[in-house]
mmCIF file of C-alpha atoms and ligand atoms in Angstrom:
data_model
loop_
_atom_site.group_PDB
_atom_site.id
_atom_site.type_symbol
_atom_site.label_atom_id
_atom_site.label_comp_id
_atom_site.label_asym_id
_atom_site.label_seq_id
_atom_site.Cartn_x
_atom_site.Cartn_y
_atom_site.Cartn_z
ATOM 1 C CA MET A 1 -135.862 -28.098 -12.622
ATOM 2 C CA ALA A 2 -132.482 -27.006 -11.412
ATOM 3 C CA THR A 3 -131.007 -28.146 -14.731
ATOM 4 C CA SER A 4 -133.383 -26.193 -16.957
ATOM 5 C CA ILE A 5 -132.874 -23.025 -14.914
ATOM 6 C CA GLY A 6 -129.150 -23.537 -15.128
ATOM 7 C CA THR A 7 -128.889 -24.249 -18.845
ATOM 8 C CA ALA A 8 -131.104 -21.563 -20.317
ATOM 9 C CA PRO A 9 -128.957 -18.589 -19.275
ATOM 10 C CA LEU A 10 -125.865 -20.565 -20.248
ATOM 11 C CA ALA A 11 -127.234 -21.154 -23.753
ATOM 12 C CA VAL A 12 -128.106 -17.469 -24.076
ATOM 13 C CA ALA A 13 -124.636 -16.478 -22.930
ATOM 14 C CA LEU A 14 -123.080 -18.913 -25.384
ATOM 15 C CA CYS A 15 -125.118 -17.562 -28.294
ATOM 16 C CA ALA A 16 -124.187 -14.027 -27.343
ATOM 17 C CA LEU A 17 -120.526 -14.968 -27.243
ATOM 18 C CA LEU A 18 -120.710 -16.722 -30.600
ATOM 19 C CA ALA A 19 -122.416 -13.710 -32.128
ATOM 20 C CA LEU A 20 -119.789 -11.418 -30.670
ATOM 21 C CA THR A 21 -117.020 -13.570 -32.073
ATOM 22 C CA ALA A 22 -118.605 -13.599 -35.522
ATOM 23 C CA VAL A 23 -119.125 -9.845 -35.574
ATOM 24 C CA GLY A 24 -115.661 -9.247 -34.172
ATOM 25 C CA GLY A 25 -114.148 -11.466 -36.846
ATOM 26 C CA ALA A 26 -115.989 -9.695 -39.652
ATOM 27 C CA ARG A 27 -114.881 -6.292 -38.407
ATOM 28 C CA ALA A 28 -111.458 -7.717 -37.605
ATOM 29 C CA TRP A 29 -111.817 -6.444 -34.050
ATOM 30 C CA THR A 30 -111.355 -9.637 -32.092
ATOM 31 C CA PRO A 31 -108.606 -8.881 -29.593
ATOM 32 C CA MET A 32 -105.726 -11.291 -29.106
ATOM 33 C CA SER A 33 -106.352 -13.739 -26.283
ATOM 34 C CA PRO A 34 -105.656 -17.336 -25.253
ATOM 35 C CA SER A 35 -109.242 -18.209 -26.210
ATOM 36 C CA TYR A 36 -109.030 -16.628 -29.675
ATOM 37 C CA TYR A 37 -109.776 -19.891 -31.504
ATOM 38 C CA ASP A 38 -112.188 -21.399 -28.958
ATOM 39 C CA TYR A 39 -115.106 -21.136 -31.396
ATOM 40 C CA SER A 40 -113.409 -20.902 -34.780
ATOM 41 C CA CYS A 41 -110.973 -23.803 -34.296
ATOM 42 C CA PRO A 42 -111.489 -25.536 -30.949
ATOM 43 C CA SER A 43 -109.137 -28.415 -31.831
ATOM 44 C CA VAL A 44 -106.115 -26.168 -32.360
ATOM 45 C CA HIS A 45 -104.266 -27.060 -29.123
ATOM 46 C CA ASP A 46 -104.912 -30.785 -29.461
ATOM 47 C CA THR A 47 -103.840 -30.811 -33.095
ATOM 48 C CA VAL A 48 -100.572 -28.985 -32.512
ATOM 49 C CA ARG A 49 -99.832 -31.198 -29.524
ATOM 50 C CA ARG A 50 -100.565 -34.414 -31.405
ATOM 51 C CA VAL A 51 -98.313 -33.528 -34.363
ATOM 52 C CA ILE A 52 -95.440 -32.480 -32.084
ATOM 53 C CA GLN A 53 -95.783 -35.644 -30.021
ATOM 54 C CA GLU A 54 -95.552 -37.719 -33.197
ATOM 55 C CA ALA A 55 -92.607 -35.703 -34.498
ATOM 56 C CA ARG A 56 -90.835 -36.099 -31.176
ATOM 57 C CA VAL A 57 -91.047 -39.893 -31.294
ATOM 58 C CA ALA A 58 -89.284 -39.859 -34.668
ATOM 59 C CA ASN A 59 -86.863 -37.094 -33.676
ATOM 60 C CA PRO A 60 -86.207 -36.126 -30.036
ATOM 61 C CA ARG A 61 -84.815 -32.810 -31.246
ATOM 62 C CA ALA A 62 -88.091 -31.659 -32.798
ATOM 63 C CA PRO A 63 -89.366 -29.661 -29.769
ATOM 64 C CA ALA A 64 -86.077 -27.745 -29.560
ATOM 65 C CA SER A 65 -86.143 -26.904 -33.246
ATOM 66 C CA LEU A 66 -89.719 -25.596 -32.995
ATOM 67 C CA LEU A 67 -88.939 -23.499 -29.920
ATOM 68 C CA ARG A 68 -86.049 -21.868 -31.756
ATOM 69 C CA LEU A 69 -88.217 -21.124 -34.796
ATOM 70 C CA HIS A 70 -90.605 -19.021 -32.696
ATOM 71 C CA PHE A 71 -87.617 -17.015 -31.383
ATOM 72 C CA HIS A 72 -86.216 -16.477 -34.874
ATOM 73 C CA ASP A 73 -89.689 -15.510 -36.070
ATOM 74 C CA CYS A 74 -90.392 -12.956 -33.329
ATOM 75 C CA PHE A 75 -86.985 -11.246 -33.537
ATOM 76 C CA VAL A 76 -87.438 -10.431 -37.237
ATOM 77 C CA ASN A 77 -90.460 -8.271 -38.202
ATOM 78 C CA GLY A 78 -92.202 -9.438 -35.025
ATOM 79 C CA CYS A 79 -94.022 -12.742 -34.597
ATOM 80 C CA ASP A 80 -95.559 -12.844 -38.077
ATOM 81 C CA GLY A 81 -94.476 -16.200 -39.487
ATOM 82 C CA SER A 82 -91.939 -14.459 -41.743
ATOM 83 C CA VAL A 83 -89.269 -17.071 -40.949
ATOM 84 C CA LEU A 84 -91.427 -19.727 -42.627
ATOM 85 C CA LEU A 85 -91.561 -18.081 -46.074
ATOM 86 C CA ASP A 86 -89.538 -19.678 -48.877
ATOM 87 C CA ASN A 87 -87.741 -17.719 -51.601
ATOM 88 C CA ALA A 88 -90.261 -16.212 -54.015
ATOM 89 C CA GLY A 89 -89.338 -13.875 -56.862
ATOM 90 C CA ALA A 90 -87.437 -10.915 -55.462
ATOM 91 C CA MET A 91 -88.239 -11.906 -51.875
ATOM 92 C CA GLN A 92 -85.269 -13.564 -50.186
ATOM 93 C CA SER A 93 -86.201 -16.152 -47.597
ATOM 94 C CA GLU A 94 -84.984 -15.633 -44.026
ATOM 95 C CA LYS A 95 -84.184 -19.336 -44.051
ATOM 96 C CA ASN A 96 -81.002 -18.623 -46.045
ATOM 97 C CA ALA A 97 -79.712 -15.836 -43.784
ATOM 98 C CA PRO A 98 -76.529 -16.998 -41.981
ATOM 99 C CA PRO A 99 -78.108 -17.552 -38.528
ATOM 100 C CA ASN A 100 -80.745 -19.824 -40.120
ATOM 101 C CA ASN A 101 -78.973 -21.378 -43.085
ATOM 102 C CA GLY A 102 -78.225 -25.043 -42.384
ATOM 103 C CA SER A 103 -79.379 -24.475 -38.827
ATOM 104 C CA ALA A 104 -83.059 -23.519 -38.506
ATOM 105 C CA ARG A 105 -85.161 -26.637 -38.804
ATOM 106 C CA GLY A 106 -88.612 -28.035 -38.004
ATOM 107 C CA PHE A 107 -90.278 -26.543 -41.087
ATOM 108 C CA ASP A 108 -91.653 -29.960 -42.056
ATOM 109 C CA VAL A 109 -93.370 -30.273 -38.666
ATOM 110 C CA VAL A 110 -94.930 -26.829 -39.109
ATOM 111 C CA ASP A 111 -96.201 -27.934 -42.544
ATOM 112 C CA THR A 112 -97.791 -31.022 -41.003
ATOM 113 C CA ILE A 113 -99.487 -28.947 -38.292
ATOM 114 C CA LYS A 114 -100.721 -26.421 -40.851
ATOM 115 C CA ALA A 115 -102.105 -29.150 -43.138
ATOM 116 C CA ALA A 116 -104.006 -30.725 -40.233
ATOM 117 C CA LEU A 117 -105.433 -27.340 -39.190
ATOM 118 C CA GLU A 118 -106.403 -26.379 -42.755
ATOM 119 C CA ASN A 119 -108.277 -29.652 -42.853
ATOM 120 C CA ALA A 120 -110.080 -29.045 -39.546
ATOM 121 C CA CYS A 121 -110.713 -25.280 -39.861
ATOM 122 C CA PRO A 122 -109.621 -23.876 -43.234
ATOM 123 C CA GLY A 123 -108.178 -20.382 -43.357
ATOM 124 C CA VAL A 124 -108.461 -19.754 -39.635
ATOM 125 C CA VAL A 125 -105.203 -20.374 -37.762
ATOM 126 C CA SER A 126 -102.184 -18.221 -38.656
ATOM 127 C CA CYS A 127 -98.702 -19.650 -39.138
ATOM 128 C CA ALA A 128 -97.397 -17.159 -36.567
ATOM 129 C CA ASP A 129 -99.815 -18.581 -33.985
ATOM 130 C CA ILE A 130 -98.780 -22.118 -34.904
ATOM 131 C CA LEU A 131 -95.187 -21.199 -34.012
ATOM 132 C CA ALA A 132 -96.233 -19.574 -30.718
ATOM 133 C CA LEU A 133 -98.351 -22.568 -29.715
ATOM 134 C CA ALA A 134 -95.746 -25.063 -30.897
ATOM 135 C CA ALA A 135 -93.114 -23.334 -28.753
ATOM 136 C CA GLU A 136 -95.255 -23.584 -25.613
ATOM 137 C CA ILE A 137 -96.280 -27.176 -26.242
ATOM 138 C CA SER A 138 -92.670 -28.149 -27.035
ATOM 139 C CA VAL A 139 -91.508 -26.738 -23.705
ATOM 140 C CA GLU A 140 -94.343 -28.398 -21.804
ATOM 141 C CA LEU A 141 -93.769 -31.801 -23.452
ATOM 142 C CA SER A 142 -90.084 -31.534 -22.529
ATOM 143 C CA GLY A 143 -90.948 -31.097 -18.838
ATOM 144 C CA GLY A 144 -90.800 -27.303 -18.700
ATOM 145 C CA PRO A 145 -93.344 -24.726 -17.575
ATOM 146 C CA SER A 146 -96.674 -24.118 -19.259
ATOM 147 C CA TRP A 147 -98.326 -20.779 -19.923
ATOM 148 C CA ASN A 148 -101.415 -19.450 -21.678
ATOM 149 C CA VAL A 149 -100.391 -18.593 -25.215
ATOM 150 C CA VAL A 150 -102.028 -15.402 -26.366
ATOM 151 C CA LEU A 151 -103.384 -16.038 -29.875
ATOM 152 C CA GLY A 152 -104.719 -13.994 -32.770
ATOM 153 C CA ARG A 153 -101.511 -13.062 -34.615
ATOM 154 C CA ARG A 154 -101.745 -12.659 -38.359
ATOM 155 C CA ASP A 155 -99.144 -13.618 -40.924
ATOM 156 C CA GLY A 156 -96.840 -11.143 -42.603
ATOM 157 C CA THR A 157 -96.619 -10.943 -46.362
ATOM 158 C CA THR A 158 -92.886 -10.462 -46.695
ATOM 159 C CA ALA A 159 -89.607 -11.893 -45.439
ATOM 160 C CA ASN A 160 -86.694 -9.816 -44.108
ATOM 161 C CA PHE A 161 -83.377 -11.429 -45.065
ATOM 162 C CA ASP A 162 -81.273 -8.560 -43.734
ATOM 163 C CA GLY A 163 -83.165 -8.553 -40.447
ATOM 164 C CA ALA A 164 -82.615 -12.291 -40.079
ATOM 165 C CA SER A 165 -78.895 -11.796 -40.740
ATOM 166 C CA GLU A 166 -78.788 -9.629 -37.589
ATOM 167 C CA LEU A 167 -80.273 -12.282 -35.289
ATOM 168 C CA PRO A 168 -78.277 -12.744 -32.066
ATOM 169 C CA GLY A 169 -75.132 -14.761 -32.792
ATOM 170 C CA PRO A 170 -73.078 -17.034 -30.537
ATOM 171 C CA ARG A 171 -69.998 -14.823 -30.979
ATOM 172 C CA ASP A 172 -71.761 -11.513 -30.293
ATOM 173 C CA ALA A 173 -70.480 -9.782 -27.167
ATOM 174 C CA VAL A 174 -72.851 -9.920 -24.209
ATOM 175 C CA GLY A 175 -73.345 -6.147 -24.405
ATOM 176 C CA LEU A 176 -74.516 -6.395 -28.012
ATOM 177 C CA LEU A 177 -76.771 -9.330 -27.180
ATOM 178 C CA ARG A 178 -78.380 -7.457 -24.284
ATOM 179 C CA GLN A 179 -78.912 -4.536 -26.672
ATOM 180 C CA LYS A 180 -80.596 -6.767 -29.274
ATOM 181 C CA PHE A 181 -83.002 -7.987 -26.591
ATOM 182 C CA SER A 182 -83.648 -4.612 -24.967
ATOM 183 C CA ASP A 183 -84.371 -3.106 -28.399
ATOM 184 C CA LEU A 184 -87.371 -5.456 -28.430
ATOM 185 C CA GLY A 185 -88.460 -4.648 -24.888
ATOM 186 C CA LEU A 186 -86.811 -7.671 -23.278
ATOM 187 C CA ASP A 187 -84.882 -6.890 -20.084
ATOM 188 C CA ASP A 188 -81.905 -8.692 -18.514
ATOM 189 C CA THR A 189 -84.101 -11.215 -16.731
ATOM 190 C CA ASP A 190 -85.881 -12.002 -19.998
ATOM 191 C CA PHE A 191 -82.520 -12.200 -21.777
ATOM 192 C CA VAL A 192 -81.031 -14.697 -19.321
ATOM 193 C CA ALA A 193 -84.263 -16.682 -18.997
ATOM 194 C CA LEU A 194 -84.858 -16.992 -22.743
ATOM 195 C CA GLN A 195 -81.378 -18.337 -23.351
ATOM 196 C CA GLY A 196 -82.360 -21.075 -20.919
ATOM 197 C CA ALA A 197 -84.098 -22.534 -23.983
ATOM 198 C CA HIS A 198 -80.643 -24.034 -24.563
ATOM 199 C CA THR A 199 -81.592 -26.600 -21.933
ATOM 200 C CA ILE A 200 -82.777 -28.614 -24.961
ATOM 201 C CA GLY A 201 -81.429 -29.067 -28.485
ATOM 202 C CA ARG A 202 -78.086 -29.271 -30.255
ATOM 203 C CA ALA A 203 -75.401 -27.040 -31.714
ATOM 204 C CA GLN A 204 -72.948 -27.661 -34.543
ATOM 205 C CA CYS A 205 -69.191 -27.664 -33.901
ATOM 206 C CA ARG A 206 -68.729 -24.844 -36.430
ATOM 207 C CA LEU A 207 -70.578 -22.498 -34.079
ATOM 208 C CA PHE A 208 -68.182 -22.936 -31.161
ATOM 209 C CA ASN A 209 -65.000 -24.331 -32.787
ATOM 210 C CA ASP A 210 -63.121 -21.080 -32.147
ATOM 211 C CA ARG A 211 -63.622 -21.533 -28.391
ATOM 212 C CA LEU A 212 -61.735 -24.825 -28.562
ATOM 213 C CA TYR A 213 -58.663 -23.669 -30.485
ATOM 214 C CA ASN A 214 -58.510 -20.021 -31.420
ATOM 215 C CA ILE A 215 -60.714 -17.659 -29.477
ATOM 216 C CA SER A 216 -60.691 -14.119 -30.908
ATOM 217 C CA GLY A 217 -57.682 -14.989 -33.073
ATOM 218 C CA THR A 218 -55.435 -15.702 -30.062
ATOM 219 C CA MET A 219 -54.607 -19.313 -31.053
ATOM 220 C CA GLN A 220 -55.663 -20.218 -27.502
ATOM 221 C CA PRO A 221 -58.812 -21.922 -26.241
ATOM 222 C CA ASP A 222 -61.414 -19.872 -24.394
ATOM 223 C CA GLN A 223 -60.104 -19.480 -20.831
ATOM 224 C CA THR A 224 -63.640 -19.539 -19.464
ATOM 225 C CA LEU A 225 -64.152 -23.121 -20.654
ATOM 226 C CA ASP A 226 -63.727 -25.966 -18.150
ATOM 227 C CA MET A 227 -60.608 -27.982 -19.060
ATOM 228 C CA ALA A 228 -62.200 -31.433 -18.966
ATOM 229 C CA TYR A 229 -65.135 -30.230 -21.048
ATOM 230 C CA LEU A 230 -62.729 -28.554 -23.476
ATOM 231 C CA ASN A 231 -60.899 -31.834 -24.026
ATOM 232 C CA GLU A 232 -64.162 -33.690 -24.441
ATOM 233 C CA LEU A 233 -65.377 -31.230 -27.065
ATOM 234 C CA ARG A 234 -62.048 -31.318 -28.912
ATOM 235 C CA GLN A 235 -62.504 -35.067 -29.461
ATOM 236 C CA CYS A 236 -65.647 -34.483 -31.518
ATOM 237 C CA CYS A 237 -64.792 -31.129 -33.035
ATOM 238 C CA PRO A 238 -61.260 -31.266 -34.524
ATOM 239 C CA ALA A 239 -59.262 -28.117 -35.266
ATOM 240 C CA SER A 240 -58.859 -29.290 -38.857
ATOM 241 C CA GLU A 241 -62.611 -28.983 -39.452
ATOM 242 C CA PRO A 242 -63.720 -25.494 -38.432
ATOM 243 C CA GLU A 243 -66.884 -25.848 -40.531
ATOM 244 C CA SER A 244 -67.907 -29.190 -39.028
ATOM 245 C CA THR A 245 -71.651 -29.704 -38.687
ATOM 246 C CA THR A 246 -71.221 -32.425 -36.072
ATOM 247 C CA LEU A 247 -73.747 -31.913 -33.269
ATOM 248 C CA ARG A 248 -73.225 -31.576 -29.524
ATOM 249 C CA ASN A 249 -75.971 -31.284 -26.942
ATOM 250 C CA LEU A 250 -76.482 -27.768 -25.638
ATOM 251 C CA ASP A 251 -77.187 -29.260 -22.185
ATOM 252 C CA PRO A 252 -75.246 -32.558 -21.959
ATOM 253 C CA PRO A 253 -76.506 -33.691 -18.501
ATOM 254 C CA THR A 254 -80.181 -33.728 -19.630
ATOM 255 C CA PRO A 255 -80.187 -33.023 -23.391
ATOM 256 C CA ASP A 256 -83.922 -33.299 -24.070
ATOM 257 C CA ALA A 257 -85.358 -32.347 -20.685
ATOM 258 C CA PHE A 258 -86.411 -28.761 -20.052
ATOM 259 C CA ASP A 259 -84.848 -27.991 -16.667
ATOM 260 C CA ASN A 260 -82.398 -25.548 -15.071
ATOM 261 C CA SER A 261 -79.255 -27.644 -15.518
ATOM 262 C CA PHE A 262 -78.222 -25.337 -18.383
ATOM 263 C CA TYR A 263 -77.468 -22.695 -15.718
ATOM 264 C CA ALA A 264 -75.675 -25.169 -13.465
ATOM 265 C CA ASN A 265 -73.429 -25.966 -16.449
ATOM 266 C CA ILE A 266 -72.567 -22.298 -16.863
ATOM 267 C CA VAL A 267 -71.733 -21.957 -13.174
ATOM 268 C CA ARG A 268 -69.280 -24.848 -13.703
ATOM 269 C CA ASN A 269 -67.786 -23.166 -16.813
ATOM 270 C CA ARG A 270 -69.529 -25.680 -19.034
ATOM 271 C CA GLY A 271 -71.625 -23.422 -21.204
ATOM 272 C CA LEU A 272 -71.345 -24.686 -24.787
ATOM 273 C CA LEU A 273 -71.724 -21.442 -26.713
ATOM 274 C CA GLN A 274 -69.635 -18.378 -26.023
ATOM 275 C CA SER A 275 -72.914 -16.459 -25.705
ATOM 276 C CA ASP A 276 -74.142 -18.899 -23.041
ATOM 277 C CA GLN A 277 -71.002 -18.699 -20.897
ATOM 278 C CA GLY A 278 -70.706 -14.957 -21.522
ATOM 279 C CA MET A 279 -73.781 -14.255 -19.387
ATOM 280 C CA LEU A 280 -71.635 -15.262 -16.388
ATOM 281 C CA SER A 281 -68.041 -14.915 -17.505
ATOM 282 C CA ALA A 282 -67.741 -12.096 -20.035
ATOM 283 C CA PRO A 283 -64.648 -10.035 -19.114
ATOM 284 C CA GLY A 284 -64.457 -6.411 -18.050
ATOM 285 C CA GLY A 285 -67.643 -6.351 -16.014
ATOM 286 C CA ALA A 286 -69.797 -6.992 -19.083
ATOM 287 C CA ALA A 287 -71.679 -9.718 -17.221
ATOM 288 C CA ALA A 288 -72.283 -7.660 -14.076
ATOM 289 C CA THR A 289 -76.053 -7.534 -14.503
ATOM 290 C CA THR A 290 -76.581 -10.999 -15.989
ATOM 291 C CA ALA A 291 -74.273 -13.116 -13.784
ATOM 292 C CA PRO A 292 -76.455 -12.867 -10.635
ATOM 293 C CA ILE A 293 -79.470 -13.984 -12.672
ATOM 294 C CA VAL A 294 -77.588 -17.015 -14.016
ATOM 295 C CA VAL A 295 -76.653 -17.972 -10.452
ATOM 296 C CA ARG A 296 -80.226 -17.471 -9.249
ATOM 297 C CA PHE A 297 -81.673 -19.697 -12.002
ATOM 298 C CA ALA A 298 -78.998 -22.337 -11.323
ATOM 299 C CA GLY A 299 -80.263 -22.412 -7.749
ATOM 300 C CA SER A 300 -83.984 -22.330 -8.408
ATOM 301 C CA GLN A 301 -85.776 -24.115 -11.191
ATOM 302 C CA ASP A 302 -89.019 -22.452 -10.061
ATOM 303 C CA ASP A 303 -87.499 -18.997 -10.554
ATOM 304 C CA PHE A 304 -86.267 -20.017 -13.974
ATOM 305 C CA PHE A 305 -89.587 -21.506 -15.049
ATOM 306 C CA GLN A 306 -91.553 -18.444 -13.932
ATOM 307 C CA SER A 307 -89.187 -16.020 -15.623
ATOM 308 C CA PHE A 308 -89.072 -18.142 -18.762
ATOM 309 C CA ALA A 309 -92.863 -18.231 -19.096
ATOM 310 C CA THR A 310 -93.095 -14.474 -18.518
ATOM 311 C CA ALA A 311 -90.376 -13.793 -21.076
ATOM 312 C CA MET A 312 -91.923 -16.102 -23.674
ATOM 313 C CA ILE A 313 -95.221 -14.230 -23.397
ATOM 314 C CA LYS A 314 -93.348 -10.921 -23.834
ATOM 315 C CA MET A 315 -91.384 -12.264 -26.786
ATOM 316 C CA GLY A 316 -94.602 -13.599 -28.315
ATOM 317 C CA ASN A 317 -96.086 -10.099 -28.214
ATOM 318 C CA ILE A 318 -93.362 -8.482 -30.309
ATOM 319 C CA GLY A 319 -94.901 -6.542 -33.181
ATOM 320 C CA SER A 320 -97.745 -8.915 -33.831
ATOM 321 C CA LEU A 321 -100.025 -8.149 -36.758
ATOM 322 C CA THR A 322 -103.660 -8.077 -35.673
ATOM 323 C CA GLY A 323 -107.010 -6.862 -36.962
ATOM 324 C CA SER A 324 -106.971 -6.537 -40.732
ATOM 325 C CA LEU A 325 -103.198 -6.344 -41.086
ATOM 326 C CA GLY A 326 -101.447 -9.242 -42.814
ATOM 327 C CA GLU A 327 -103.352 -12.402 -43.652
ATOM 328 C CA ILE A 328 -103.966 -15.991 -42.627
ATOM 329 C CA ARG A 329 -101.597 -17.872 -44.898
ATOM 330 C CA ARG A 330 -102.992 -21.064 -46.384
ATOM 331 C CA ASN A 331 -99.503 -22.511 -46.811
ATOM 332 C CA CYS A 332 -96.909 -21.292 -44.312
ATOM 333 C CA ARG A 333 -94.222 -21.229 -47.021
ATOM 334 C CA VAL A 334 -95.928 -18.792 -49.407
ATOM 335 C CA VAL A 335 -98.040 -15.658 -49.165
ATOM 336 C CA ASN A 336 -101.630 -16.001 -50.383
ATOM 337 C CA ARG A 337 -101.526 -13.312 -53.059
ATOM 338 C CA GLY A 338 -98.777 -12.894 -55.619
HETATM 339 C C1 HEM B 401 -78.268 -14.675 -27.121
HETATM 340 C C2 HEM B 401 -79.181 -15.210 -27.868
HETATM 341 C C3 HEM B 401 -79.014 -16.515 -28.580
HETATM 342 C C4 HEM B 401 -77.982 -16.979 -29.326
HETATM 343 C C5 HEM B 401 -76.676 -16.288 -29.647
HETATM 344 C C6 HEM B 401 -78.347 -18.308 -29.768
HETATM 345 C C7 HEM B 401 -77.572 -19.116 -30.566
HETATM 346 C C8 HEM B 401 -77.864 -20.426 -30.896
HETATM 347 C C9 HEM B 401 -77.016 -21.281 -31.664
HETATM 348 C C10 HEM B 401 -75.684 -20.883 -32.284
HETATM 349 C C11 HEM B 401 -77.612 -22.492 -31.727
HETATM 350 C C12 HEM B 401 -77.090 -23.746 -32.450
HETATM 351 C C13 HEM B 401 -77.661 -23.773 -33.857
HETATM 352 C C14 HEM B 401 -77.093 -24.879 -34.702
HETATM 353 O O1 HEM B 401 -76.054 -25.447 -34.363
HETATM 354 O O2 HEM B 401 -77.676 -25.181 -35.751
HETATM 355 C C15 HEM B 401 -78.844 -22.401 -31.009
HETATM 356 C C16 HEM B 401 -79.743 -23.427 -30.842
HETATM 357 C C17 HEM B 401 -80.933 -23.308 -30.187
HETATM 358 N N1 HEM B 401 -81.476 -22.136 -29.702
HETATM 359 FE FE1 HEM B 401 -80.514 -20.407 -29.429
HETATM 360 N N2 HEM B 401 -79.574 -18.614 -29.272
HETATM 361 C C18 HEM B 401 -80.027 -17.547 -28.545
HETATM 362 C C19 HEM B 401 -81.239 -17.424 -27.925
HETATM 363 C C20 HEM B 401 -82.241 -18.359 -27.999
HETATM 364 C C21 HEM B 401 -83.603 -18.139 -27.573
HETATM 365 C C22 HEM B 401 -84.133 -16.812 -27.038
HETATM 366 C C23 HEM B 401 -84.274 -19.299 -27.792
HETATM 367 C C24 HEM B 401 -85.725 -19.617 -27.546
HETATM 368 C C25 HEM B 401 -86.480 -19.026 -26.661
HETATM 369 C C26 HEM B 401 -83.320 -20.249 -28.329
HETATM 370 C C27 HEM B 401 -83.589 -21.559 -28.614
HETATM 371 C C28 HEM B 401 -82.685 -22.441 -29.152
HETATM 372 C C29 HEM B 401 -82.911 -23.867 -29.242
HETATM 373 C C30 HEM B 401 -84.101 -24.612 -28.662
HETATM 374 C C31 HEM B 401 -81.820 -24.408 -29.924
HETATM 375 C C32 HEM B 401 -81.625 -25.868 -30.365
HETATM 376 C C33 HEM B 401 -82.261 -26.011 -31.734
HETATM 377 C C34 HEM B 401 -82.182 -27.403 -32.327
HETATM 378 O O3 HEM B 401 -81.616 -28.305 -31.734
HETATM 379 O O4 HEM B 401 -82.711 -27.558 -33.451
HETATM 380 N N3 HEM B 401 -82.116 -19.629 -28.464
HETATM 381 N N4 HEM B 401 -78.982 -21.118 -30.514
HETATM 382 C C1 NAG B 402 -76.399 -21.558 -47.296
HETATM 383 O O1 NAG B 402 -75.556 -22.676 -47.024
HETATM 384 C C2 NAG B 402 -75.218 -23.406 -48.175
HETATM 385 C C3 NAG B 402 -74.500 -24.671 -47.733
HETATM 386 O O2 NAG B 402 -73.526 -24.390 -46.769
HETATM 387 C C4 NAG B 402 -74.374 -22.524 -49.106
HETATM 388 O O3 NAG B 402 -74.028 -23.230 -50.268
HETATM 389 C C5 NAG B 402 -75.219 -21.295 -49.470
HETATM 390 O O4 NAG B 402 -74.419 -20.407 -50.235
HETATM 391 C C6 NAG B 402 -75.718 -20.578 -48.232
HETATM 392 N N1 NAG B 402 -76.661 -19.544 -48.608
HETATM 393 C C7 NAG B 402 -76.449 -18.255 -48.395
HETATM 394 C C8 NAG B 402 -77.492 -17.303 -48.876
HETATM 395 O O5 NAG B 402 -75.463 -17.838 -47.826
HETATM 396 C C1 NAG B 403 -57.469 -17.770 -35.784
HETATM 397 O O1 NAG B 403 -58.467 -16.771 -35.799
HETATM 398 C C2 NAG B 403 -58.154 -15.657 -36.597
HETATM 399 C C3 NAG B 403 -59.204 -14.553 -36.448
HETATM 400 O O2 NAG B 403 -60.342 -14.973 -35.775
HETATM 401 C C4 NAG B 403 -57.992 -16.063 -38.035
HETATM 402 O O3 NAG B 403 -57.681 -14.953 -38.854
HETATM 403 C C5 NAG B 403 -56.908 -17.133 -38.147
HETATM 404 O O4 NAG B 403 -56.836 -17.609 -39.461
HETATM 405 C C6 NAG B 403 -57.192 -18.281 -37.198
HETATM 406 N N1 NAG B 403 -56.096 -19.184 -37.219
HETATM 407 C C7 NAG B 403 -56.242 -20.511 -37.410
HETATM 408 C C8 NAG B 403 -55.014 -21.340 -37.465
HETATM 409 O O5 NAG B 403 -57.348 -21.023 -37.529
#
């Protein structure tokens, strides 16, 4: 008795919801939300998680590479999957822009996720959403915070090579970096927290070689770099090979664990990239607003995790295409038409 009373209204509610979703989809009105695919592709979370878990066994760096892809996607034309497009005709892929060329990776994992989702629910899940979900799951699998990923982005139909060329660079001054973030609505706390993504992943010697031998053309090493760490890095990254692609861990103490030791490194003058250390040590007062945040995150992993999750949600909201704008790409590397 209790069961039949309980289930009937539930079934009615469910039908109503399904109907709403169908109508909303047809009119392209469905608002973005964490439950966007609950009816149209209920396996989306499990599928993305499974593929990343498999990729991670083969390559411990995979979660880091996927997290970075979402960042590089959102900062160029908003989170629209534009970073995933290959060269096509006159359209120049963002993948070849200097900040990505020989450096952005994980595209094969995205292809595997997309293929699995096209199999389970064809034409439903956008490539932009795959990147947003993959970023969250990558952080969670690495021991970091979790958050509800808002879904319902649609894919852009063009790449922006010039935009990608302006992505934040490791040699940009902290003032310019803060500007690049604030232009997108990300404040100093977001800026410092998001760079905490460098708690996982690797960087190539060529991207910090100048710090070891010739910072700003001075023929001196970067004075803000700990001496022992400097000598350690010089062993792997010789002066004679400024273009070396040899990899170093961005967070040597715990290279694949998402934690706050990245900030502890900076406090000890052991930030790997000039942009990392600059948040604390940039000269002339340039780090006045960011330094206290670095110190706070070094002292509290909870603070870092909360701020990181908040900032990731903000970053994930940048200029998303919704409604009838854009499309749901069938193959993340090419637009559907043309
Ligand atoms: C000031 C802004 C930033 C600068 C200048 C910057 C720069 C870099 C550089 C130079 C690398 C090494 C790339 C290579 O050697 O191939 C790197 C790696 C990485 N970045 Fe950033 N980054 C910034 C912000 C971010 C943000 C906001 C995220 C994500 C939320 C992020 C996530 C990552 C990850 C996870 C890696 C490792 C990737 C891998 O191992 O494949 N970065 N970043
Ligand atoms: C990308 O890097 C490769 C290898 O270093 C280089 O040959 C190519 O010219 C670069 N592409 C662009 C567009 O700069
Ligand atoms: C040092 O850096 C400057 C400018 O950044 C560059 O012009 C010069 O060639 C470099 N010197 C050496 C020996 O690498």
